[in-house]
PDB file of C-alpha atoms in Angstrom:
ATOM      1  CA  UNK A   1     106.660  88.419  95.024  1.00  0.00           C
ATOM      2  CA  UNK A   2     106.496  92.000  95.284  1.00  0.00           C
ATOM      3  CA  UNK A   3     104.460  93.304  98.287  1.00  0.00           C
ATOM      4  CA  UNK A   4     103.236  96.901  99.127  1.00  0.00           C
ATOM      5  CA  UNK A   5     101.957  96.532 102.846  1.00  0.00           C
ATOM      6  CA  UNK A   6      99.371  99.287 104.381  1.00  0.00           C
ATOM      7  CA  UNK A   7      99.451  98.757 108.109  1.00  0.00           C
ATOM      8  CA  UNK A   8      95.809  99.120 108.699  1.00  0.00           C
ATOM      9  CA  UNK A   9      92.728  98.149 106.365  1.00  0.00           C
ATOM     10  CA  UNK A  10      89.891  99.560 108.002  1.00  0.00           C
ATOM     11  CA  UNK A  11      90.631 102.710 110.510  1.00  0.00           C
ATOM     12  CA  UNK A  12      87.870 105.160 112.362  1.00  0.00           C
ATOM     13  CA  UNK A  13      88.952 108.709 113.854  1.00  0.00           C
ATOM     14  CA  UNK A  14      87.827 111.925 115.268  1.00  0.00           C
ATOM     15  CA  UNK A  15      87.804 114.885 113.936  1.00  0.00           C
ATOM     16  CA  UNK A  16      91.065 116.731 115.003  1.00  0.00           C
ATOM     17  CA  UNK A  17      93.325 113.749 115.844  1.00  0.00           C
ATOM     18  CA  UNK A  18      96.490 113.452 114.291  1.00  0.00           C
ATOM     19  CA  UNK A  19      96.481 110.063 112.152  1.00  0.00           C
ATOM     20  CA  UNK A  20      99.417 108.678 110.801  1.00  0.00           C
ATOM     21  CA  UNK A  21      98.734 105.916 107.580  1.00  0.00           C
ATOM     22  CA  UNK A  22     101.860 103.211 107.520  1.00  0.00           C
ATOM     23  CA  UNK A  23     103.256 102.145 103.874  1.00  0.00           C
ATOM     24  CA  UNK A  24     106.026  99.788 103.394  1.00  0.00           C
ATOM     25  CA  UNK A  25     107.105  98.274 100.637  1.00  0.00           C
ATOM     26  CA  UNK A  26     109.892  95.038 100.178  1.00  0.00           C
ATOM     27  CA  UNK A  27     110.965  95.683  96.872  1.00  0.00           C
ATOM     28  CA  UNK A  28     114.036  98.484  97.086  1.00  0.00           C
ATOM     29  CA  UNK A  29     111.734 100.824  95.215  1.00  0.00           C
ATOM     30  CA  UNK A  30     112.856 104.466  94.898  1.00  0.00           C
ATOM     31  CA  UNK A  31     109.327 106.264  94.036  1.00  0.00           C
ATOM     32  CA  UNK A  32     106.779 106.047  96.731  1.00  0.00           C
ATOM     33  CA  UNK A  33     102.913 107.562  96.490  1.00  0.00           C
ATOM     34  CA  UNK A  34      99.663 108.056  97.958  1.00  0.00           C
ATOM     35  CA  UNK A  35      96.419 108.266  96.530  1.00  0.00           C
ATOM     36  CA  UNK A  36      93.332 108.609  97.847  1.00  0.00           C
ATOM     37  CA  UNK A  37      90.231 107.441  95.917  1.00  0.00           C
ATOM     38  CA  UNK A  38      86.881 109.092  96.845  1.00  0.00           C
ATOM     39  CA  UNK A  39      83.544 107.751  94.681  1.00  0.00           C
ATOM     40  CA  UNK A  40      82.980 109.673  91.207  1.00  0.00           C
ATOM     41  CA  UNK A  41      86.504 111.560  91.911  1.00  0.00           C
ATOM     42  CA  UNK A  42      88.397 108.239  90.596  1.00  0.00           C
ATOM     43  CA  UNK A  43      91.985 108.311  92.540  1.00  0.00           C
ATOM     44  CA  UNK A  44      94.035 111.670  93.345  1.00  0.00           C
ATOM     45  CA  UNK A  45      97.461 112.109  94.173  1.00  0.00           C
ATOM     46  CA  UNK A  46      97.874 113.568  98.043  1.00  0.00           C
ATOM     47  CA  UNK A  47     101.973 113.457  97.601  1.00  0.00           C
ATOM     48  CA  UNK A  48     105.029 111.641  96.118  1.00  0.00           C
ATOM     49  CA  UNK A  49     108.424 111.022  97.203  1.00  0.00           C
ATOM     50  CA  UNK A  50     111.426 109.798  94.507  1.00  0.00           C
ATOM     51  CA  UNK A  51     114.292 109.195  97.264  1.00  0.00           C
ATOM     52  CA  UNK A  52     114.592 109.109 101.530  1.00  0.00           C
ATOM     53  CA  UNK A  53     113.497 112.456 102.920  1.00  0.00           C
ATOM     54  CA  UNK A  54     112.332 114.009  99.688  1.00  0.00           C
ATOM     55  CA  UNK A  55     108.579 114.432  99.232  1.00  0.00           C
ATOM     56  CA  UNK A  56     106.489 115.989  96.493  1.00  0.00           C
ATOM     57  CA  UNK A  57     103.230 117.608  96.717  1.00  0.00           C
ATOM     58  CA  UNK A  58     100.508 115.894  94.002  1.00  0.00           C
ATOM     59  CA  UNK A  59      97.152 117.321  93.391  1.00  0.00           C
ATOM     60  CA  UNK A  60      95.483 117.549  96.609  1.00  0.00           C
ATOM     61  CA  UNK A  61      98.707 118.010  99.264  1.00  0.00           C
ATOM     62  CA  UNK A  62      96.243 120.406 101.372  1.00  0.00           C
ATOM     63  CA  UNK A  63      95.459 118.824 104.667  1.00  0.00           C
ATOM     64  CA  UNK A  64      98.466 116.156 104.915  1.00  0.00           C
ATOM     65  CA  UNK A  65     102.010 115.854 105.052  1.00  0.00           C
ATOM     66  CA  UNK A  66     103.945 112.615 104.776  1.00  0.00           C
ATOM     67  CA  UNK A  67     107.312 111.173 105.800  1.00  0.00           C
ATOM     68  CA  UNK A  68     110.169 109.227 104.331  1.00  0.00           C
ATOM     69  CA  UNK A  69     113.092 108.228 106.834  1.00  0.00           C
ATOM     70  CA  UNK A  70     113.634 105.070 105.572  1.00  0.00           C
ATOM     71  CA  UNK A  71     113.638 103.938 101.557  1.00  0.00           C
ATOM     72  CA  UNK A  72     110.992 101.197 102.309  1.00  0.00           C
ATOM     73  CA  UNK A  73     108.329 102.883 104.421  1.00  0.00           C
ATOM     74  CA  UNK A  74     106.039 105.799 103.429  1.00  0.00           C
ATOM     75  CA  UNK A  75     103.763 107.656 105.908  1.00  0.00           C
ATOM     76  CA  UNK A  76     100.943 109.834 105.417  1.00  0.00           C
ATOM     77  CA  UNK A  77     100.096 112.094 107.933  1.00  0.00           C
ATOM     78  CA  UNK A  78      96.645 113.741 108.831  1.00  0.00           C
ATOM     79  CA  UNK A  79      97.422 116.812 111.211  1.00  0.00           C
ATOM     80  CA  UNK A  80      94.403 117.432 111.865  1.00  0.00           C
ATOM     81  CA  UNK A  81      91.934 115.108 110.972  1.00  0.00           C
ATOM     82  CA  UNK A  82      88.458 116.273 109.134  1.00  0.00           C
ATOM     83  CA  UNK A  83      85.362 114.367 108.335  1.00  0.00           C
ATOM     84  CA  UNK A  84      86.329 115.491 104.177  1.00  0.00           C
ATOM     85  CA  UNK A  85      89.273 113.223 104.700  1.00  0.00           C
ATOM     86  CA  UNK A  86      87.031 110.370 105.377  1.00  0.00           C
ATOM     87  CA  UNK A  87      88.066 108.373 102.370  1.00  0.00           C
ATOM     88  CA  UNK A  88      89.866 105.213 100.738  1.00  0.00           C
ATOM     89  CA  UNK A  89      93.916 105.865 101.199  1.00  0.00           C
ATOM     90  CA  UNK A  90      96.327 103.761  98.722  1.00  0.00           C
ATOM     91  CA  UNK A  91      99.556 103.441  98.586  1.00  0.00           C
ATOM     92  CA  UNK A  92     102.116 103.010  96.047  1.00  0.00           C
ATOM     93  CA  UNK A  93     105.483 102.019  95.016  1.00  0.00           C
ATOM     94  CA  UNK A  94     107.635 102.067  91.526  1.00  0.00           C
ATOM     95  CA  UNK A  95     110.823 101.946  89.507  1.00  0.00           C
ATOM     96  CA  UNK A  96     112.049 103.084  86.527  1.00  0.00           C
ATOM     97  CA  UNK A  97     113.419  99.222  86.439  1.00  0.00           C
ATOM     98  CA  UNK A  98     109.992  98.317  86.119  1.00  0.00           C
ATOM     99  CA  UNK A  99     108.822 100.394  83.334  1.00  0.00           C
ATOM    100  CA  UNK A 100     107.821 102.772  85.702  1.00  0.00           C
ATOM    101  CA  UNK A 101     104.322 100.673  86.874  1.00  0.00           C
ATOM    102  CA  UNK A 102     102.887 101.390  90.205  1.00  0.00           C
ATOM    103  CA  UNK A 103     102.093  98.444  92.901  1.00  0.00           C
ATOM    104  CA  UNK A 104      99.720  99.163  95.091  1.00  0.00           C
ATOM    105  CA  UNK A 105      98.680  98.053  98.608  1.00  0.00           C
ATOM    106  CA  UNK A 106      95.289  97.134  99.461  1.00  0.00           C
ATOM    107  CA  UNK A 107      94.291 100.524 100.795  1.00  0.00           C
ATOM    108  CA  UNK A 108      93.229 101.964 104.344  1.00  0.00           C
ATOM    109  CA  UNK A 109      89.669 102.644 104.512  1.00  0.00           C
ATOM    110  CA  UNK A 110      89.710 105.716 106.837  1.00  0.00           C
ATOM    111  CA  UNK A 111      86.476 107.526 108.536  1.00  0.00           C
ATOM    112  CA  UNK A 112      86.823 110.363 110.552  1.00  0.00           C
ATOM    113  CA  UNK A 113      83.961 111.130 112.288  1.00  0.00           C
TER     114      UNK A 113
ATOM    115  CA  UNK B   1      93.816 117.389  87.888  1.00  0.00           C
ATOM    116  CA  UNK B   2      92.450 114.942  86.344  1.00  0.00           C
ATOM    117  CA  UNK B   3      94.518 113.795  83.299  1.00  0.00           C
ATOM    118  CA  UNK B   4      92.552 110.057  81.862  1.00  0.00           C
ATOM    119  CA  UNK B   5      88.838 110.011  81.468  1.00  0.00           C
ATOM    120  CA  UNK B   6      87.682 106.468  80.871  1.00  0.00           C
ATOM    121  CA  UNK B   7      83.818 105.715  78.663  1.00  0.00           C
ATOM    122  CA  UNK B   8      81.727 104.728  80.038  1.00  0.00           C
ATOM    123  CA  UNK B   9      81.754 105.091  83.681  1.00  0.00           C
ATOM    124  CA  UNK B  10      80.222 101.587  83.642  1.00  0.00           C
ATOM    125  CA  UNK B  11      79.311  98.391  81.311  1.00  0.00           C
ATOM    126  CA  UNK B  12      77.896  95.337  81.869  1.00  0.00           C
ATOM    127  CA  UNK B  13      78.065  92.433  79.590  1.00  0.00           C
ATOM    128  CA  UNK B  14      77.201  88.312  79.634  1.00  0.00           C
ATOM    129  CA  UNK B  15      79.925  86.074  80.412  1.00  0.00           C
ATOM    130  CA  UNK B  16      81.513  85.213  76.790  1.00  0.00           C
ATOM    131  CA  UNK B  17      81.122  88.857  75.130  1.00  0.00           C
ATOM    132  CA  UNK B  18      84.145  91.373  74.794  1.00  0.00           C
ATOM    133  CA  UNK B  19      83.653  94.426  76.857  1.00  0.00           C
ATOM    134  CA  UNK B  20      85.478  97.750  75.646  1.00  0.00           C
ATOM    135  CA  UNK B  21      86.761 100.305  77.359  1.00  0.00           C
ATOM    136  CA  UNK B  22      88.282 103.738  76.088  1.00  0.00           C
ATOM    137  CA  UNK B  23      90.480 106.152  77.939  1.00  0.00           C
ATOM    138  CA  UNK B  24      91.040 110.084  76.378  1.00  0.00           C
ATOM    139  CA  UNK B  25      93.976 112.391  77.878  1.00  0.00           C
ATOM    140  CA  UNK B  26      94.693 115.848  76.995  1.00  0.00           C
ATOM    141  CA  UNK B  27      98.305 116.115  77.239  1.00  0.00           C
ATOM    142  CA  UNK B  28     101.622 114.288  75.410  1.00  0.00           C
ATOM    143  CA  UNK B  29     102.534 111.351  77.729  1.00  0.00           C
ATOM    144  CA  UNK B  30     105.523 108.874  77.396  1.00  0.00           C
ATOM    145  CA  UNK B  31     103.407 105.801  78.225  1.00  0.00           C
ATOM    146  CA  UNK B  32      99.985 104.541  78.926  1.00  0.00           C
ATOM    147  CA  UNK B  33      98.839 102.139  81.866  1.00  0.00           C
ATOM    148  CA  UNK B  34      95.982 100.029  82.825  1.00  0.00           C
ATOM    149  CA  UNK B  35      94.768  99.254  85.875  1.00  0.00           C
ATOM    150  CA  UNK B  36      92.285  96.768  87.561  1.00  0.00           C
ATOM    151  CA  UNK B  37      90.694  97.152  90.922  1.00  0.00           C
ATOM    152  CA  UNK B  38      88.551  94.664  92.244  1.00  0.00           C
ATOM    153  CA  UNK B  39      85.493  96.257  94.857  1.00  0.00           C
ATOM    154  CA  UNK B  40      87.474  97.654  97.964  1.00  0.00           C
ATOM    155  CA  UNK B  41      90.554  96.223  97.074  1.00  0.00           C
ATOM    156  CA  UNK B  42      94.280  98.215  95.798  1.00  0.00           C
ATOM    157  CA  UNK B  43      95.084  98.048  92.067  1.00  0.00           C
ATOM    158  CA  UNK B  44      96.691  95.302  89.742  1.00  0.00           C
ATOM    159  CA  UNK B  45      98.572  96.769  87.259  1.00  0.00           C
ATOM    160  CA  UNK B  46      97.595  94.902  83.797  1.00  0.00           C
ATOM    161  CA  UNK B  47      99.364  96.693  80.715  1.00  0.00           C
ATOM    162  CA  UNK B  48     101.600  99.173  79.389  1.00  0.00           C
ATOM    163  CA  UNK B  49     101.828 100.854  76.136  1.00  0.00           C
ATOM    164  CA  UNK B  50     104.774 103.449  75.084  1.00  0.00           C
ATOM    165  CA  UNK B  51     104.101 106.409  73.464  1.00  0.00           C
ATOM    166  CA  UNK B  52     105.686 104.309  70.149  1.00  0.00           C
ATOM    167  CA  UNK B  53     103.456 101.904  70.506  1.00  0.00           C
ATOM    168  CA  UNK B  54      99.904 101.178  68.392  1.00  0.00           C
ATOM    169  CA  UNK B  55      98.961  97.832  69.644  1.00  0.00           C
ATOM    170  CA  UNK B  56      99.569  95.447  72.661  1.00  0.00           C
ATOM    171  CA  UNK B  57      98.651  92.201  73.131  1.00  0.00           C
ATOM    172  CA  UNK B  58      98.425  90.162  77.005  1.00  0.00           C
ATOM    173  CA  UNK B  59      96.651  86.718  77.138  1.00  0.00           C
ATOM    174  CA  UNK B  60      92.895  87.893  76.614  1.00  0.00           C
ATOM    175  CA  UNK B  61      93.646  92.074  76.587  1.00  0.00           C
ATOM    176  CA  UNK B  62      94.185  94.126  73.650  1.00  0.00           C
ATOM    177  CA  UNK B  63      95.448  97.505  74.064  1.00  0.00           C
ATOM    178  CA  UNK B  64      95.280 100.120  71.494  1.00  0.00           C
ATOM    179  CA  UNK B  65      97.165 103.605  71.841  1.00  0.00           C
ATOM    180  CA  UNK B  66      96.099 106.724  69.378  1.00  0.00           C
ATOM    181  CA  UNK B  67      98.590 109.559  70.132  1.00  0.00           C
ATOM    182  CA  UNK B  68      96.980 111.524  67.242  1.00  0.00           C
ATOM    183  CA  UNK B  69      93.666 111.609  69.097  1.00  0.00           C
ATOM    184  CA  UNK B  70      95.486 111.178  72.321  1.00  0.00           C
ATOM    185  CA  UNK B  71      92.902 108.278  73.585  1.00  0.00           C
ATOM    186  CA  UNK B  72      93.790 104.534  74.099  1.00  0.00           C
ATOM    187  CA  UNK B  73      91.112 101.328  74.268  1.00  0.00           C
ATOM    188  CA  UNK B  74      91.355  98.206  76.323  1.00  0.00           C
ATOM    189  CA  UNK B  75      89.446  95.204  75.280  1.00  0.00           C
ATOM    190  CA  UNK B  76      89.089  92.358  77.021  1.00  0.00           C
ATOM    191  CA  UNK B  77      87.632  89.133  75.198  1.00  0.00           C
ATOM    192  CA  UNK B  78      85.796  86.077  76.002  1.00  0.00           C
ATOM    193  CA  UNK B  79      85.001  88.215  79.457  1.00  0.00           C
ATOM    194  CA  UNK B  80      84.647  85.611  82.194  1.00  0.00           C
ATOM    195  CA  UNK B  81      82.681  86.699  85.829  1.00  0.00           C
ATOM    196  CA  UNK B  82      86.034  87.367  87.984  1.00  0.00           C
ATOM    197  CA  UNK B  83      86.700  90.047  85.009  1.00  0.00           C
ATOM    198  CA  UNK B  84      84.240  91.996  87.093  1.00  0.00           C
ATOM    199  CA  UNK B  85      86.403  94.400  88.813  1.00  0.00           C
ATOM    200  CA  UNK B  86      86.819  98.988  87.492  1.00  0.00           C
ATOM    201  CA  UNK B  87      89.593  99.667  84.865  1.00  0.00           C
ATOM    202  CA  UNK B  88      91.103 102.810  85.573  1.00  0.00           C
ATOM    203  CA  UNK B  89      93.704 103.743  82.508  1.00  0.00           C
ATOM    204  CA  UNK B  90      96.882 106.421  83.887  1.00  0.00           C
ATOM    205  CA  UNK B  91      98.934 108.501  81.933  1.00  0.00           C
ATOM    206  CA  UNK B  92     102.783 109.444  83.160  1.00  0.00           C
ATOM    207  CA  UNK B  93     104.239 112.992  83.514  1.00  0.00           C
ATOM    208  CA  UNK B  94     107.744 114.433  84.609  1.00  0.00           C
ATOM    209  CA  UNK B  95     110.657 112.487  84.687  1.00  0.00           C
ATOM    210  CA  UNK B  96     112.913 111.195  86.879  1.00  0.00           C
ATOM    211  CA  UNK B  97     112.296 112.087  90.580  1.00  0.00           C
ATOM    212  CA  UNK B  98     109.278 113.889  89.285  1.00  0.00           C
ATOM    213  CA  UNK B  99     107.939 111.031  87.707  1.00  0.00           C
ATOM    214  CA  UNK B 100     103.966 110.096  88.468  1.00  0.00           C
ATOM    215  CA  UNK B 101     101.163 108.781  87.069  1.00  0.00           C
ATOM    216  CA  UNK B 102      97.528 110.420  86.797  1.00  0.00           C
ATOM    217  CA  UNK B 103      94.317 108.186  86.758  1.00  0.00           C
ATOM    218  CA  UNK B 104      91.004 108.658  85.388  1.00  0.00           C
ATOM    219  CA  UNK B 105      87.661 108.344  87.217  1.00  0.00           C
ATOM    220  CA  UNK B 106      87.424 104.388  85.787  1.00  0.00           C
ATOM    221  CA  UNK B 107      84.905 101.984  84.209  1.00  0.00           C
ATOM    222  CA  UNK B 108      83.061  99.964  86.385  1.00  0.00           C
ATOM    223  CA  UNK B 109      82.481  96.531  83.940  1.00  0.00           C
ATOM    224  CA  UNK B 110      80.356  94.035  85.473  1.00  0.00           C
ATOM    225  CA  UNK B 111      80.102  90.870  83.858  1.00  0.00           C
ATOM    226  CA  UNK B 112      76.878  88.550  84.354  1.00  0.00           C
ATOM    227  CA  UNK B 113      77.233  84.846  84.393  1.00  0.00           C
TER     228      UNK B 113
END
């Protein structure tokens, strides 16, 4: 079965830490993502990557950067933490072998407070 | 930005009815997805349509795709309580290693037993 695997479900932070969200996925996927879903605003993308050590910024890159050293594992990374980034953080994987649909892991609640 | 925009932003039914739910975009896409997310939980992908496509059928969902008027509907019949759950619909853009997908806000369908 394919599994997309967020290392933390529930995570609370202060403003200005550095936070670092864990993706992995077990399916040889080339296109990672993250999303991050925020009531009324639906889900947004923060950044994409389509290969090891290539990233590309989505809709809302301001405020993160992310890292890809390995094909299976994505991370997103909060420099600087802020209480706006308090939000639900999901993560993604595809292939064009699958028709291009998205599996998801089961998110990271994050408050930064 | 936001590319999907789902009607309504929530529904609620009694167990047995059909429950419809209707997704508009605003730019030419290559294929249509749908999406379930149960409360707090990461999404389930449920159905793709290709830009070619006017109808798709999956056990008790029926998916509809209007390129002309560049919205798509997802019905579900003989709705059942654990169809409670959002339906977000996402529309594709780029290609390749710029390939992602863009999701509206969602409908929220709760179904009463």
């Amino acid at each position: 079965d394919v599994k997309v695997t967020q290392s933390s479900r529930y995570l609370v932070k202060r403003t200005g830490e550095k936070v670092f969200l864990e993706c992995v996925q077990d399916m040889d996927h080339e296109n990672m993502f993250w999303y991050r879903q925020d009531p009324g605003l639906g889900l947004r993308l923060i950044y994409f990557s389509y290969d090891v050590k290539m990233k590309e910024k989505g809709d809302i890159p301001e405020g993160y950067s992310v890292s890809r050293e390995k094909k299976e594992r994505f991370s997103l990374i909060l420099e600087s933490a802020s209480t706006n980034q308090t939000s639900m953080y999901l993560c993604a994987s595809s292939f064009i072998g699958t028709g291009w649909k998205l599996f998801f892991g089961s998110g990271t609640q994050l408050s930064v407070l | 930005s936001q590319q999907g925009e789902e009607d309504p932003q929530a529904l609620s039914i009694q167990e047995g009815e059909n429950a419809t739910m209707n997704c508009s975009y605003k730019t030419s896409i290559n294929n249509l997805q749908w999406y379930r997310q149960n409360s707090g939980r990461g999404l389930v992908h449920l159905i793709l349509i290709r830009s070619n496509e006017r109808e798709k059928h999956s056990g008790r969902l029926r998916v509809t795709l209007d390129t002309s008027k560049k919205s798509s509907s997802l019905l579900i019949t003989a709705s059942r309580a654990a169809d409670t759950a959002s339906y977000f619909c996402a529309t594709d853009s780029g290609g390749g290693s710029n390939y992602k997908l863009t999701f509206g806000k969602g409908t929220l369908l709760t179904v009463n037993p």
